[in-house]
mmCIF file of C-alpha atoms in Angstrom:
data_model
loop_
_atom_site.group_PDB
_atom_site.id
_atom_site.type_symbol
_atom_site.label_atom_id
_atom_site.label_comp_id
_atom_site.label_asym_id
_atom_site.label_seq_id
_atom_site.Cartn_x
_atom_site.Cartn_y
_atom_site.Cartn_z
ATOM 1 C CA MET A 63 27.368 -11.687 78.771
ATOM 2 C CA ALA A 64 24.758 -8.774 79.605
ATOM 3 C CA ILE A 65 24.519 -7.290 76.361
ATOM 4 C CA PHE A 66 23.523 -10.885 74.772
ATOM 5 C CA TYR A 67 20.577 -10.983 76.411
ATOM 6 C CA ILE A 68 19.833 -8.348 75.287
ATOM 7 C CA LEU A 69 20.060 -8.019 71.932
ATOM 8 C CA LEU A 70 18.192 -11.471 72.107
ATOM 9 C CA LEU A 71 15.463 -9.189 73.420
ATOM 10 C CA PHE A 72 16.029 -5.972 70.885
ATOM 11 C CA MET A 73 15.655 -9.277 68.215
ATOM 12 C CA ILE A 74 12.961 -11.196 69.708
ATOM 13 C CA ILE A 75 10.712 -7.952 69.982
ATOM 14 C CA GLY A 76 11.842 -6.717 66.749
ATOM 15 C CA ALA A 77 10.415 -10.803 65.290
ATOM 16 C CA ILE A 78 7.266 -10.223 66.776
ATOM 17 C CA ILE A 79 6.520 -6.892 65.393
ATOM 18 C CA ALA A 80 7.483 -7.703 62.116
ATOM 19 C CA VAL A 81 5.058 -10.142 62.656
ATOM 20 C CA GLU A 82 2.465 -9.546 63.411
ATOM 21 C CA THR A 83 1.949 -5.375 61.548
ATOM 22 C CA ARG A 84 0.309 -5.411 58.994
ATOM 23 C CA ASP A 85 2.375 -2.410 56.725
ATOM 24 C CA LEU A 86 4.598 -4.490 54.440
ATOM 25 C CA LEU A 87 7.909 -1.987 54.298
ATOM 26 C CA SER A 88 7.629 -1.903 58.455
ATOM 27 C CA SER A 89 7.359 -5.361 58.007
ATOM 28 C CA VAL A 90 10.637 -5.553 56.382
ATOM 29 C CA ILE A 91 12.391 -2.930 58.147
ATOM 30 C CA CYS A 92 11.520 -4.485 61.258
ATOM 31 C CA ILE A 93 13.747 -7.789 59.839
ATOM 32 C CA GLY A 94 16.826 -5.038 59.322
ATOM 33 C CA ALA A 95 16.551 -4.250 63.196
ATOM 34 C CA ILE A 96 16.884 -7.899 63.479
ATOM 35 C CA GLY A 97 19.859 -9.042 61.583
ATOM 36 C CA PHE A 98 21.383 -4.986 62.199
ATOM 37 C CA GLY A 99 20.882 -6.931 65.858
ATOM 38 C CA ALA A 100 22.013 -10.475 64.323
ATOM 39 C CA SER A 101 25.134 -8.127 63.510
ATOM 40 C CA LEU A 102 25.993 -6.490 66.551
ATOM 41 C CA MET A 103 25.636 -10.100 68.179
ATOM 42 C CA PHE A 104 28.727 -11.336 65.762
ATOM 43 C CA LEU A 105 30.797 -8.247 66.137
ATOM 44 C CA PHE A 106 30.807 -8.489 70.211
ATOM 45 C CA LEU A 107 31.582 -12.784 69.424
ATOM 46 C CA LYS A 108 34.778 -10.946 67.606
ATOM 47 C CA ALA A 109 33.969 -12.173 64.263
ATOM 48 C CA PRO A 110 33.717 -8.481 62.421
ATOM 49 C CA ASP A 111 33.520 -11.373 59.082
ATOM 50 C CA ILE A 112 30.219 -13.060 59.531
ATOM 51 C CA ALA A 113 29.068 -9.233 60.972
ATOM 52 C CA ILE A 114 29.862 -7.242 57.766
ATOM 53 C CA THR A 115 28.103 -9.497 55.269
ATOM 54 C CA GLN A 116 24.934 -9.870 58.114
ATOM 55 C CA ILE A 117 24.673 -6.160 57.982
ATOM 56 C CA VAL A 118 25.022 -5.521 54.066
ATOM 57 C CA VAL A 119 23.088 -8.521 52.659
ATOM 58 C CA GLU A 120 20.115 -8.663 55.530
ATOM 59 C CA VAL A 121 19.855 -4.612 57.130
ATOM 60 C CA LEU A 122 20.886 -3.153 52.953
ATOM 61 C CA GLY A 123 20.247 -5.671 50.828
ATOM 62 C CA LEU A 124 17.219 -6.668 52.244
ATOM 63 C CA VAL A 125 15.633 -3.485 52.616
ATOM 64 C CA ILE A 126 17.282 -1.578 49.289
ATOM 65 C CA LEU A 127 15.555 -4.747 46.997
ATOM 66 C CA ILE A 128 12.379 -4.252 49.338
ATOM 67 C CA ARG A 129 12.622 -0.244 48.765
ATOM 68 C CA ALA A 130 13.470 -0.864 45.270
ATOM 69 C CA THR A 131 10.761 -3.861 43.772
ATOM 70 C CA ILE A 132 7.402 -3.172 45.693
ATOM 71 C CA SER A 133 5.275 -0.746 44.456
ATOM 72 C CA ARG A 134 2.653 1.589 46.911
ATOM 73 C CA ASP A 135 0.063 0.889 46.522
ATOM 74 C CA LEU A 136 0.991 -3.040 47.398
ATOM 75 C CA THR A 137 2.189 -2.400 50.979
ATOM 76 C CA PHE A 138 -0.861 -3.375 53.246
ATOM 77 C CA ILE A 139 -0.880 -7.079 54.075
ATOM 78 C CA SER A 140 -4.279 -7.919 54.594
ATOM 79 C CA GLY A 141 -6.999 -11.379 55.873
ATOM 80 C CA ASP A 142 -6.644 -12.807 59.370
ATOM 81 C CA LYS A 143 -4.554 -16.473 60.174
ATOM 82 C CA GLU A 144 -5.776 -19.604 60.100
ATOM 83 C CA PHE A 145 -6.632 -22.075 63.187
ATOM 84 C CA PHE A 146 -5.488 -24.832 61.929
ATOM 85 C CA GLY A 147 -2.766 -23.125 60.216
ATOM 86 C CA THR A 148 -1.402 -22.280 63.510
ATOM 87 C CA VAL A 149 -1.978 -25.111 65.969
ATOM 88 C CA VAL A 150 0.695 -26.966 63.605
ATOM 89 C CA SER A 151 2.801 -24.780 63.302
ATOM 90 C CA VAL A 152 2.817 -24.345 66.658
ATOM 91 C CA VAL A 153 3.336 -27.969 67.117
ATOM 92 C CA ILE A 154 5.534 -28.074 64.207
ATOM 93 C CA ILE A 155 8.169 -25.369 66.252
ATOM 94 C CA PHE A 156 7.516 -27.302 69.293
ATOM 95 C CA MET A 157 8.860 -30.180 68.302
ATOM 96 C CA ILE A 158 11.749 -28.494 67.146
ATOM 97 C CA PHE A 159 12.829 -28.065 69.521
ATOM 98 C CA LEU A 160 12.367 -31.411 71.372
ATOM 99 C CA ILE A 161 14.502 -32.304 68.970
ATOM 100 C CA GLY A 162 17.206 -28.727 69.366
ATOM 101 C CA ALA A 163 17.345 -29.372 73.104
ATOM 102 C CA ARG A 164 19.273 -32.477 72.912
ATOM 103 C CA VAL A 165 22.057 -31.053 70.204
ATOM 104 C CA PHE A 166 22.498 -28.085 72.469
ATOM 105 C CA GLU A 167 23.342 -30.170 75.235
ATOM 106 C CA ALA A 168 26.877 -31.688 72.276
ATOM 107 C CA LEU A 169 27.885 -27.584 71.221
ATOM 108 C CA PRO A 170 30.352 -26.035 72.992
ATOM 109 C CA ASP A 171 29.888 -22.407 74.605
ATOM 110 C CA PHE A 172 27.624 -19.984 73.685
ATOM 111 C CA GLY A 173 31.123 -18.327 71.201
ATOM 112 C CA ALA A 174 33.545 -20.705 72.339
ATOM 113 C CA PRO A 175 34.848 -22.650 69.038
ATOM 114 C CA VAL A 176 34.344 -25.928 68.251
ATOM 115 C CA PHE A 177 37.209 -27.349 68.831
ATOM 116 C CA ALA A 178 37.148 -26.550 72.031
ATOM 117 C CA LYS A 179 35.049 -29.619 72.833
ATOM 118 C CA ALA A 180 36.757 -32.106 69.618
ATOM 119 C CA PRO A 181 40.077 -31.967 69.409
ATOM 120 C CA ASP A 182 40.379 -33.530 66.586
ATOM 121 C CA ALA A 183 38.196 -30.848 64.114
ATOM 122 C CA ALA A 184 39.560 -29.620 60.868
ATOM 123 C CA SER A 185 39.401 -26.215 62.105
ATOM 124 C CA ARG A 186 41.632 -26.225 64.999
ATOM 125 C CA GLU A 187 44.408 -27.001 61.911
ATOM 126 C CA TYR A 188 42.816 -24.213 60.062
ATOM 127 C CA VAL A 189 43.132 -21.029 62.968
ATOM 128 C CA ALA A 190 46.458 -22.713 63.561
ATOM 129 C CA ASP A 191 48.299 -22.960 60.327
ATOM 130 C CA GLY A 192 46.208 -20.723 57.573
ATOM 131 C CA MET A 193 48.319 -17.939 57.557
ATOM 132 C CA GLU A 194 51.646 -19.903 57.292
ATOM 133 C CA LYS A 195 50.008 -22.679 54.262
ATOM 134 C CA THR A 196 47.870 -19.561 52.500
ATOM 135 C CA GLY A 197 49.348 -16.446 53.501
ATOM 136 C CA ALA A 198 46.540 -14.692 53.972
ATOM 137 C CA ALA A 199 46.419 -12.669 57.211
ATOM 138 C CA ASN A 200 43.342 -13.367 57.664
ATOM 139 C CA VAL A 201 42.013 -16.640 58.948
ATOM 140 C CA VAL A 202 38.136 -16.397 57.166
ATOM 141 C CA ALA A 203 39.517 -15.831 53.738
ATOM 142 C CA SER A 204 42.229 -18.267 53.470
ATOM 143 C CA VAL A 205 39.247 -20.798 54.817
ATOM 144 C CA ILE A 206 36.704 -19.911 51.806
ATOM 145 C CA LEU A 207 39.050 -19.723 49.186
ATOM 146 C CA ASP A 208 41.663 -22.040 49.440
ATOM 147 C CA PHE A 209 40.350 -24.820 52.282
ATOM 148 C CA ARG A 210 36.659 -24.881 51.167
ATOM 149 C CA ALA A 211 36.923 -23.308 47.820
ATOM 150 C CA TYR A 212 34.307 -25.834 46.605
ATOM 151 C CA ASP A 213 32.171 -24.361 49.070
ATOM 152 C CA THR A 214 32.581 -21.031 47.183
ATOM 153 C CA LEU A 215 32.384 -22.662 43.890
ATOM 154 C CA GLY A 216 29.073 -23.778 44.635
ATOM 155 C CA GLU A 217 27.762 -20.773 46.608
ATOM 156 C CA ALA A 218 28.538 -18.596 43.034
ATOM 157 C CA THR A 219 26.958 -20.919 40.949
ATOM 158 C CA VAL A 220 24.105 -21.352 43.444
ATOM 159 C CA LEU A 221 23.086 -17.312 42.685
ATOM 160 C CA PHE A 222 24.157 -17.586 38.506
ATOM 161 C CA THR A 223 22.027 -20.169 38.310
ATOM 162 C CA SER A 224 18.894 -17.419 40.482
ATOM 163 C CA ILE A 225 20.148 -14.508 38.711
ATOM 164 C CA LEU A 226 19.794 -16.753 35.704
ATOM 165 C CA GLY A 227 16.393 -17.651 35.904
ATOM 166 C CA ALA A 228 15.825 -14.245 37.258
ATOM 167 C CA THR A 229 16.843 -12.712 34.801
ATOM 168 C CA VAL A 230 15.463 -14.899 31.880
ATOM 169 C CA ILE A 231 11.712 -14.819 33.357
ATOM 170 C CA LEU A 232 11.316 -11.569 34.109
ATOM 171 C CA ARG A 233 12.298 -9.353 31.043
ATOM 172 C CA LYS A 234 10.726 -7.829 28.326
ATOM 173 C CA ARG A 235 10.431 -10.174 25.444
ATOM 174 C CA SER A 236 9.436 -12.605 28.094
ATOM 175 C CA LYS A 237 6.024 -11.254 29.112
ATOM 176 C CA LYS A 238 5.274 -9.539 24.868
ATOM 177 C CA LEU A 239 6.136 -13.447 24.228
ATOM 178 C CA LEU A 240 3.470 -15.056 26.453
ATOM 179 C CA GLU A 241 0.781 -12.036 25.837
ATOM 180 C CA ASP A 242 2.048 -13.018 21.633
ATOM 181 C CA PRO A 243 3.031 -16.670 21.312
ATOM 182 C CA ASP A 244 3.331 -16.014 17.730
ATOM 183 C CA GLN A 245 6.028 -13.413 17.831
ATOM 184 C CA MET B 117 9.922 6.488 39.037
ATOM 185 C CA LYS B 118 12.086 9.647 37.236
ATOM 186 C CA GLY B 119 13.504 10.436 40.688
ATOM 187 C CA MET B 120 12.998 12.338 44.382
ATOM 188 C CA SER B 121 13.880 15.331 45.337
ATOM 189 C CA VAL B 122 16.271 17.961 44.529
ATOM 190 C CA ILE B 123 18.381 17.043 47.986
ATOM 191 C CA VAL B 124 18.043 13.019 47.702
ATOM 192 C CA LYS B 125 19.898 13.577 43.955
ATOM 193 C CA THR B 126 23.075 15.407 45.540
ATOM 194 C CA VAL B 127 23.184 13.141 48.772
ATOM 195 C CA SER B 128 23.034 10.820 46.546
ATOM 196 C CA SER B 129 25.612 12.313 44.000
ATOM 197 C CA TRP B 130 28.758 12.764 46.396
ATOM 198 C CA VAL B 131 27.614 9.308 48.362
ATOM 199 C CA LYS B 132 27.580 6.846 45.964
ATOM 200 C CA VAL B 133 31.998 7.682 44.456
ATOM 201 C CA LEU B 134 32.512 6.763 48.332
ATOM 202 C CA ILE B 135 30.485 4.189 49.039
ATOM 203 C CA PHE B 136 32.029 2.606 45.598
ATOM 204 C CA LEU B 137 35.045 3.285 46.491
ATOM 205 C CA PHE B 138 34.614 1.674 50.733
ATOM 206 C CA GLY B 139 33.267 -1.295 48.497
ATOM 207 C CA ILE B 140 36.668 -1.788 46.126
ATOM 208 C CA TYR B 141 38.251 -1.364 49.687
ATOM 209 C CA ILE B 142 36.851 -4.146 51.018
ATOM 210 C CA ILE B 143 37.179 -6.459 47.845
ATOM 211 C CA LEU B 144 40.736 -5.755 47.806
ATOM 212 C CA PHE B 145 41.969 -6.182 50.922
ATOM 213 C CA GLY B 146 39.737 -8.897 51.143
ATOM 214 C CA HIS B 147 43.042 -10.757 53.232
ATOM 215 C CA LEU B 148 43.646 -8.970 55.141
ATOM 216 C CA THR B 149 41.688 -7.896 57.302
ATOM 217 C CA PRO B 150 37.134 -8.456 57.799
ATOM 218 C CA GLY B 151 35.616 -8.261 54.659
ATOM 219 C CA GLY B 152 35.865 -10.043 50.559
ATOM 220 C CA GLY B 153 35.030 -10.593 47.851
ATOM 221 C CA PHE B 154 30.538 -10.914 48.942
ATOM 222 C CA ALA B 155 30.407 -8.575 50.642
ATOM 223 C CA GLY B 156 32.689 -5.902 48.779
ATOM 224 C CA GLY B 157 30.656 -7.085 45.678
ATOM 225 C CA VAL B 158 27.335 -6.184 47.782
ATOM 226 C CA VAL B 159 28.506 -3.089 48.498
ATOM 227 C CA LEU B 160 29.145 -1.942 44.818
ATOM 228 C CA ALA B 161 25.713 -3.507 44.037
ATOM 229 C CA SER B 162 24.120 -1.109 46.197
ATOM 230 C CA SER B 163 25.737 1.763 45.482
ATOM 231 C CA TYR B 164 24.391 1.989 41.855
ATOM 232 C CA VAL B 165 20.721 1.020 43.593
ATOM 233 C CA LEU B 166 21.229 3.544 45.709
ATOM 234 C CA LEU B 167 21.891 5.387 42.585
ATOM 235 C CA MET B 168 18.106 3.757 40.679
ATOM 236 C CA LEU B 169 16.568 4.473 43.935
ATOM 237 C CA ALA B 170 17.910 9.115 43.686
ATOM 238 C CA PHE B 171 17.229 8.833 40.424
ATOM 239 C CA GLY B 172 15.580 7.367 38.244
ATOM 240 C CA ARG B 173 15.705 3.568 35.929
ATOM 241 C CA GLU B 174 16.473 5.470 32.929
ATOM 242 C CA PHE B 175 19.976 7.489 34.448
ATOM 243 C CA VAL B 176 21.762 3.261 35.569
ATOM 244 C CA GLU B 177 20.575 1.946 33.236
ATOM 245 C CA LYS B 178 22.571 4.607 30.700
ATOM 246 C CA ASP B 179 25.544 4.837 33.049
ATOM 247 C CA LEU B 180 26.059 0.927 33.227
ATOM 248 C CA PRO B 181 23.734 -0.582 30.303
ATOM 249 C CA LEU B 182 22.342 -4.519 31.589
ATOM 250 C CA ALA B 183 23.862 -5.633 28.480
ATOM 251 C CA LEU B 184 27.320 -4.837 29.674
ATOM 252 C CA ASP B 185 26.434 -5.617 33.807
ATOM 253 C CA SER B 186 25.084 -9.302 32.324
ATOM 254 C CA LYS B 187 28.469 -9.524 30.734
ATOM 255 C CA LEU B 188 30.850 -8.265 34.184
ATOM 256 C CA ASP B 189 28.186 -11.170 36.077
ATOM 257 C CA CYS B 190 29.148 -13.970 33.557
ATOM 258 C CA LEU B 191 33.385 -12.551 33.712
ATOM 259 C CA GLY B 192 33.772 -12.853 36.717
ATOM 260 C CA ALA B 193 31.273 -16.428 37.275
ATOM 261 C CA PHE B 194 34.131 -17.437 34.896
ATOM 262 C CA ALA B 195 37.130 -15.649 36.311
ATOM 263 C CA PHE B 196 36.353 -17.996 39.754
ATOM 264 C CA ALA B 197 36.612 -21.030 37.947
ATOM 265 C CA VAL B 198 40.041 -20.828 35.298
ATOM 266 C CA ILE B 199 41.701 -20.034 38.721
ATOM 267 C CA ALA B 200 39.999 -23.475 39.892
ATOM 268 C CA ILE B 201 41.761 -25.355 36.743
ATOM 269 C CA LEU B 202 44.619 -23.245 36.839
ATOM 270 C CA GLY B 203 44.876 -24.483 40.165
ATOM 271 C CA PHE B 204 44.848 -27.767 38.305
ATOM 272 C CA VAL B 205 46.815 -27.271 35.790
ATOM 273 C CA PHE B 206 50.065 -26.117 37.549
ATOM 274 C CA GLY B 207 49.472 -27.253 40.857
ATOM 275 C CA GLY B 208 47.451 -30.602 40.744
ATOM 276 C CA THR B 209 44.225 -30.237 42.296
ATOM 277 C CA PHE B 210 41.042 -28.395 41.807
ATOM 278 C CA PHE B 211 41.719 -24.800 43.761
ATOM 279 C CA VAL B 212 44.648 -25.065 44.762
ATOM 280 C CA ASN B 213 46.876 -22.373 46.014
ATOM 281 C CA PHE B 214 49.594 -22.874 43.283
ATOM 282 C CA LEU B 215 50.825 -19.164 43.517
ATOM 283 C CA TYR B 216 51.366 -18.786 46.775
ATOM 284 C CA GLN B 217 52.936 -21.625 47.345
ATOM 285 C CA LYS B 218 55.163 -21.903 43.763
ATOM 286 C CA TYR B 219 55.618 -19.079 41.550
ATOM 287 C CA LEU B 220 54.470 -16.191 44.464
ATOM 288 C CA PRO B 221 55.336 -16.462 47.867
ATOM 289 C CA GLY B 222 54.351 -12.437 49.639
ATOM 290 C CA ASP B 223 54.781 -12.002 53.162
ATOM 291 C CA PRO B 224 51.550 -12.472 54.727
ATOM 292 C CA TRP B 225 51.021 -9.031 55.457
ATOM 293 C CA ALA B 226 51.579 -7.419 51.707
ATOM 294 C CA LEU B 227 48.471 -6.449 50.012
ATOM 295 C CA VAL B 228 50.303 -8.552 47.072
ATOM 296 C CA SER B 229 50.725 -11.933 49.173
ATOM 297 C CA ALA B 230 47.639 -14.802 49.206
ATOM 298 C CA GLY B 231 48.241 -15.960 45.178
ATOM 299 C CA THR B 232 45.490 -17.162 44.524
ATOM 300 C CA ILE B 233 42.910 -15.572 47.621
ATOM 301 C CA PRO B 234 42.878 -11.389 46.020
ATOM 302 C CA LEU B 235 41.990 -12.683 42.003
ATOM 303 C CA SER B 236 39.382 -14.947 43.253
ATOM 304 C CA ASN B 237 37.524 -12.041 45.974
ATOM 305 C CA ILE B 238 38.453 -9.722 43.100
ATOM 306 C CA ALA B 239 36.222 -12.550 40.678
ATOM 307 C CA ILE B 240 33.738 -13.463 43.255
ATOM 308 C CA GLY B 241 33.260 -9.302 43.663
ATOM 309 C CA LEU B 242 32.638 -8.779 40.773
ATOM 310 C CA LYS B 243 30.471 -11.640 40.007
ATOM 311 C CA VAL B 244 28.102 -11.006 43.126
ATOM 312 C CA GLY B 245 28.025 -7.487 42.489
ATOM 313 C CA ALA B 246 27.009 -7.505 38.578
ATOM 314 C CA SER B 247 24.494 -10.835 39.314
ATOM 315 C CA LEU B 248 22.344 -8.116 42.960
ATOM 316 C CA PHE B 249 22.106 -5.183 40.466
ATOM 317 C CA LEU B 250 21.495 -7.392 37.476
ATOM 318 C CA VAL B 251 18.411 -9.195 40.185
ATOM 319 C CA ILE B 252 17.259 -5.699 41.665
ATOM 320 C CA PHE B 253 17.064 -3.849 37.897
ATOM 321 C CA CYS B 254 15.105 -7.169 36.406
ATOM 322 C CA LEU B 255 12.980 -6.743 39.663
ATOM 323 C CA SER B 256 11.594 -3.479 39.472
ATOM 324 C CA VAL B 257 10.896 -3.296 35.329
ATOM 325 C CA PHE B 258 8.811 -6.521 36.587
ATOM 326 C CA ARG B 259 7.028 -4.680 39.093
ATOM 327 C CA ARG B 260 6.866 -1.662 36.639
ATOM 328 C CA GLU B 261 5.470 -3.171 33.875
ATOM 329 C CA GLY B 262 2.553 -5.175 36.059
ATOM 330 C CA ALA B 263 2.173 -1.984 37.881
ATOM 331 C CA ASP B 264 0.789 -0.767 34.590
ATOM 332 C CA VAL B 265 -0.580 -2.041 31.754
ATOM 333 C CA SER B 266 -0.793 0.324 29.107
ATOM 334 C CA GLU B 267 2.673 0.897 28.140
#
């Protein structure tokens, strides 16, 4: 259990550095370190699927995306934070904390599955009969691609739509059309 | 972005094959071992992004043209939807695992098992890989064009 507190401390320190540093690239690398800590945490909780996705998306994807897209002369952030904005965000975070403290009482223990507290949860059936009903040895694959494939379809649709929008906005011809509407 | 030094180019030209193979492994064995279509697709995309960072954008555009890339993206999404509709046609319910329940009940630990789950993994991997590479490519093009007005 102590390893989780060490990882949590590491992630909090990384988050503070990521917020406070002036260099955009090192801030992004700090976010990658937070993702790495979360991935280790998932690994210790025996969830290797989530750990792989976390490390691939947050560490590799984010850092590579930022490295490939930001230009070298725009990496420094300037400008001070406003006092009013800081106060508002602190108040909002405190209210979320107050509401969340009530929710945490209803959660199962850290690392325990949901059906430890809710006996009729659907996940009990997924874990018990997943292999028999779908034939997949990996329970996670049987859940995301068989029992809850609608979720995956929705996720794929969201990804498809966002990439469609990104390519339409960012392609070369649209920029030319913006500059010269007659063509 | 014409590319990096010779050391980076040499190492990444060796490593890209291993990364690509690892992505294919994660996708194909997603129903047996940890992993799956999404993670494997991101690994596939990151191998091409590594090439793009090391050799420059024009090299990758010759290797994997944007038209082919968007076709792969659409093919992945289309294949996933077709799997869902085939479940409706053959099994009676949208997304039902008709291959496992009716036609191909393989052993639980074999590579060819679990019916439509490996096929869905392949479709999702193709879709995620192609689209992630496409969006990183478009963002890098945009940053280049935005930085260089005279072009």
